[in-house]
Amino acid sequence: MPRQVDHEGRRRRIAEAVCLLADEHGLEGVTLRDVAARAQVSMGAVQRCFRTKEEMLVFALGHIGERITERVQARLAGSPAKSADTALGHAVTEIALLREEHRAEARVWLAFVAQAAVSESLADTLKTNYAALQEAFTRLIREAGANAEHAVSLDPQREARTLLALADGLTAHVLIGHLTPQEAADVLHAHLANLWDRPSGPVTSP
């Protein structure tokens, strides 16, 4: 009886190999031959899973996004505090990838972000990921603002966009050594605290 192949499991195994190679050599160092060797599968197996290198990279990027999302959900589920502002802080901290154990993941993530500037398919994947995060952040900010001790004047969607940009920026600054992880975390926490410490009044847009 022929052996059944776990197609999805193999695709994830290949995605992990892509991430390891991207961390070591950047995306320019990711070849189908090296991916096959690292994943311990044949070149034919890689090509049966993915028609092109671009398709393989898009899947690997989605795999990283899923991994980060699962970690955020686990962090929220394990948090004793369930307030919206606490949930927001946990989520943004995880997404910023500031901890030492997430340094390799941060390098790979930013490598994909850089490549997305010249790859429409990668850019589309990133835009979908960012849109989902922005929606979640907007909801948490709106909920936290409504439950604040005093009236808070802010635009939830604009603040969500700011948080996403801040998280990516801090990731880059830590990777190049401009900020330590603790300094970056201090910047992030100060920004979050300031969200709920603003005077009430009309929200103006430029």
CSV table of C-alpha atoms in Angstrom, one decimal:
chain,number,residue,atom,x,y,z
A,1,MET,CA,0.0,0.0,0.0
A,2,PRO,CA,1.6,3.4,-1.0
A,3,ARG,CA,2.6,5.6,1.9
A,4,GLN,CA,0.4,8.6,2.5
A,5,VAL,CA,2.1,12.0,2.2
A,6,ASP,CA,1.2,14.7,4.7
A,7,HIS,CA,1.2,17.4,2.1
A,8,GLU,CA,0.4,20.3,4.4
A,9,GLY,CA,2.9,19.1,6.9
A,10,ARG,CA,5.6,19.0,4.2
A,11,ARG,CA,4.7,22.5,3.1
A,12,ARG,CA,5.2,23.7,6.7
A,13,ARG,CA,8.5,21.9,7.0
A,14,ILE,CA,9.7,23.5,3.8
A,15,ALA,CA,8.5,26.9,5.1
A,16,GLU,CA,10.6,26.4,8.3
A,17,ALA,CA,13.6,25.6,6.1
A,18,VAL,CA,13.1,28.8,4.1
A,19,CYS,CA,13.0,30.8,7.4
A,20,LEU,CA,16.2,29.2,8.7
A,21,LEU,CA,18.0,29.9,5.4
A,22,ALA,CA,16.7,33.5,5.3
A,23,ASP,CA,17.9,34.1,8.8
A,24,GLU,CA,21.4,32.8,7.8
A,25,HIS,CA,21.8,34.3,4.4
A,26,GLY,CA,18.9,36.7,3.7
A,27,LEU,CA,16.2,35.9,1.1
A,28,GLU,CA,18.7,36.2,-1.7
A,29,GLY,CA,20.4,33.1,-0.3
A,30,VAL,CA,17.2,31.0,-0.4
A,31,THR,CA,17.4,28.5,-3.3
A,32,LEU,CA,15.2,25.6,-4.0
A,33,ARG,CA,18.2,23.2,-3.8
A,34,ASP,CA,19.2,24.5,-0.4
A,35,VAL,CA,15.6,24.5,0.9
A,36,ALA,CA,15.3,20.9,-0.1
A,37,ALA,CA,18.5,20.0,1.6
A,38,ARG,CA,17.6,21.8,4.8
A,39,ALA,CA,14.0,20.4,4.8
A,40,GLN,CA,15.5,16.9,4.1
A,41,VAL,CA,13.2,16.3,1.1
A,42,SER,CA,13.9,16.0,-2.6
A,43,MET,CA,13.9,18.9,-5.1
A,44,GLY,CA,11.0,17.2,-6.7
A,45,ALA,CA,9.1,17.2,-3.4
A,46,VAL,CA,9.6,21.0,-3.1
A,47,GLN,CA,8.5,21.6,-6.7
A,48,ARG,CA,5.4,19.4,-6.1
A,49,CYS,CA,4.5,21.6,-3.1
A,50,PHE,CA,5.3,24.9,-4.7
A,51,ARG,CA,5.2,25.7,-8.4
A,52,THR,CA,7.6,28.7,-8.1
A,53,LYS,CA,10.1,30.1,-5.6
A,54,GLU,CA,7.7,33.1,-5.3
A,55,GLU,CA,4.9,30.9,-4.2
A,56,MET,CA,7.1,29.2,-1.7
A,57,LEU,CA,8.2,32.5,-0.2
A,58,VAL,CA,4.6,33.7,0.0
A,59,PHE,CA,3.6,30.6,1.9
A,60,ALA,CA,6.6,31.0,4.2
A,61,LEU,CA,5.6,34.6,5.0
A,62,GLY,CA,2.1,33.4,5.8
A,63,HIS,CA,3.6,30.7,8.0
A,64,ILE,CA,5.5,33.3,10.1
A,65,GLY,CA,2.4,35.4,10.4
A,66,GLU,CA,0.4,32.5,11.7
A,67,ARG,CA,3.1,31.6,14.2
A,68,ILE,CA,3.2,35.2,15.6
A,69,THR,CA,-0.7,35.3,15.7
A,70,GLU,CA,-0.8,32.0,17.6
A,71,ARG,CA,1.7,33.4,20.1
A,72,VAL,CA,-0.4,36.5,20.6
A,73,GLN,CA,-3.5,34.5,21.1
A,74,ALA,CA,-1.7,32.2,23.7
A,75,ARG,CA,-0.4,35.3,25.5
A,76,LEU,CA,-3.9,36.8,25.7
A,77,ALA,CA,-5.4,33.5,26.8
A,78,GLY,CA,-2.9,33.2,29.6
A,79,SER,CA,-3.1,36.7,30.8
A,80,PRO,CA,-4.9,37.1,34.2
A,81,ALA,CA,-6.0,40.6,33.2
A,82,LYS,CA,-8.6,40.8,30.5
A,83,SER,CA,-9.0,44.6,30.0
A,84,ALA,CA,-8.7,45.9,26.5
A,85,ASP,CA,-5.7,48.1,27.2
A,86,THR,CA,-3.8,45.2,28.8
A,87,ALA,CA,-4.7,42.9,25.8
A,88,LEU,CA,-3.5,45.6,23.4
A,89,GLY,CA,-0.2,45.9,25.3
A,90,HIS,CA,0.4,42.1,25.2
A,91,ALA,CA,-0.4,41.9,21.5
A,92,VAL,CA,1.8,44.8,20.4
A,93,THR,CA,4.7,43.5,22.5
A,94,GLU,CA,4.5,40.1,20.8
A,95,ILE,CA,4.3,41.6,17.4
A,96,ALA,CA,7.3,43.9,17.9
A,97,LEU,CA,9.5,40.8,18.4
A,98,LEU,CA,11.8,42.5,20.9
A,99,ARG,CA,12.7,39.5,23.1
A,100,GLU,CA,16.0,37.7,22.5
A,101,GLU,CA,14.3,34.4,21.7
A,102,HIS,CA,12.5,36.1,18.8
A,103,ARG,CA,15.5,37.8,17.3
A,104,ALA,CA,15.9,35.2,14.4
A,105,GLU,CA,12.2,35.6,13.7
A,106,ALA,CA,12.5,39.4,13.6
A,107,ARG,CA,15.4,39.1,11.1
A,108,VAL,CA,13.4,36.9,8.8
A,109,TRP,CA,10.3,39.1,9.1
A,110,LEU,CA,12.1,42.3,8.1
A,111,ALA,CA,13.8,40.4,5.3
A,112,PHE,CA,10.4,39.6,3.9
A,113,VAL,CA,9.2,43.2,4.4
A,114,ALA,CA,12.2,44.5,2.4
A,115,GLN,CA,11.6,42.0,-0.4
A,116,ALA,CA,7.9,42.9,-0.5
A,117,ALA,CA,9.0,46.3,-1.8
A,118,VAL,CA,9.8,44.6,-5.1
A,119,SER,CA,7.4,41.6,-4.9
A,120,GLU,CA,3.7,42.3,-5.5
A,121,SER,CA,2.7,38.9,-4.1
A,122,LEU,CA,4.6,39.3,-0.9
A,123,ALA,CA,3.3,42.9,-0.6
A,124,ASP,CA,-0.3,41.6,-0.9
A,125,THR,CA,0.3,39.0,1.8
A,126,LEU,CA,1.8,41.6,4.1
A,127,LYS,CA,-1.1,44.1,3.5
A,128,THR,CA,-3.6,41.4,4.4
A,129,ASN,CA,-1.7,40.6,7.6
A,130,TYR,CA,-1.4,44.3,8.5
A,131,ALA,CA,-5.1,44.9,7.7
A,132,ALA,CA,-6.2,42.2,10.2
A,133,LEU,CA,-3.9,43.5,12.9
A,134,GLN,CA,-5.1,47.1,12.3
A,135,GLU,CA,-8.7,45.9,12.7
A,136,ALA,CA,-7.9,44.1,15.9
A,137,PHE,CA,-5.9,47.0,17.3
A,138,THR,CA,-8.7,49.5,16.4
A,139,ARG,CA,-11.3,47.4,18.2
A,140,LEU,CA,-9.1,47.1,21.4
A,141,ILE,CA,-8.3,50.8,21.4
A,142,ARG,CA,-11.9,51.8,20.9
A,143,GLU,CA,-12.9,49.5,23.8
A,144,ALA,CA,-10.1,50.6,26.1
A,145,GLY,CA,-10.9,54.3,25.4
A,146,ALA,CA,-14.6,53.7,26.3
A,147,ASN,CA,-13.6,52.1,29.6
A,148,ALA,CA,-10.9,54.6,30.6
A,149,GLU,CA,-11.4,56.4,33.9
A,150,HIS,CA,-11.7,59.8,32.1
A,151,ALA,CA,-12.8,60.8,28.6
A,152,VAL,CA,-10.1,60.1,26.0
A,153,SER,CA,-9.9,61.9,22.7
A,154,LEU,CA,-8.3,59.7,20.0
A,155,ASP,CA,-8.9,58.3,16.6
A,156,PRO,CA,-8.8,54.5,17.1
A,157,GLN,CA,-8.0,53.6,13.5
A,158,ARG,CA,-5.2,56.2,13.3
A,159,GLU,CA,-3.7,55.0,16.6
A,160,ALA,CA,-3.9,51.4,15.4
A,161,ARG,CA,-1.9,52.4,12.3
A,162,THR,CA,0.6,54.3,14.5
A,163,LEU,CA,1.1,51.2,16.8
A,164,LEU,CA,1.8,48.9,13.8
A,165,ALA,CA,4.3,51.3,12.4
A,166,LEU,CA,5.9,51.8,15.8
A,167,ALA,CA,6.2,48.1,16.4
A,168,ASP,CA,8.0,47.5,13.0
A,169,GLY,CA,10.2,50.5,13.6
A,170,LEU,CA,11.3,49.3,17.0
A,171,THR,CA,12.0,45.8,15.6
A,172,ALA,CA,14.4,47.3,13.1
A,173,HIS,CA,16.1,49.6,15.7
A,174,VAL,CA,16.8,46.7,18.0
A,175,LEU,CA,18.1,44.5,15.2
A,176,ILE,CA,20.7,47.1,14.1
A,177,GLY,CA,21.7,47.8,17.7
A,178,HIS,CA,20.4,51.4,17.9
A,179,LEU,CA,18.2,50.4,20.8
A,180,THR,CA,18.4,47.7,23.3
A,181,PRO,CA,15.3,45.4,23.7
A,182,GLN,CA,14.6,47.1,27.1
A,183,GLU,CA,14.9,50.6,25.6
A,184,ALA,CA,12.5,49.7,22.8
A,185,ALA,CA,10.1,48.1,25.3
A,186,ASP,CA,10.2,51.4,27.3
A,187,VAL,CA,9.3,53.4,24.2
A,188,LEU,CA,6.5,51.1,23.4
A,189,HIS,CA,5.0,51.0,26.9
A,190,ALA,CA,5.3,54.8,27.3
A,191,HIS,CA,3.4,55.3,24.0
A,192,LEU,CA,0.7,52.9,25.2
A,193,ALA,CA,0.4,54.6,28.5
A,194,ASN,CA,0.1,58.0,26.8
A,195,LEU,CA,-2.9,56.7,24.8
A,196,TRP,CA,-5.1,56.8,28.0
A,197,ASP,CA,-3.6,59.9,29.4
A,198,ARG,CA,-4.9,62.5,27.0
A,199,PRO,CA,-7.3,65.4,27.6
A,200,SER,CA,-10.8,65.0,26.2
A,201,GLY,CA,-11.8,67.1,23.2
A,202,PRO,CA,-12.5,66.9,19.5
A,203,VAL,CA,-10.3,64.7,17.3
A,204,THR,CA,-8.8,66.6,14.4
A,205,SER,CA,-7.4,65.2,11.2
A,206,PRO,CA,-4.8,66.9,9.1
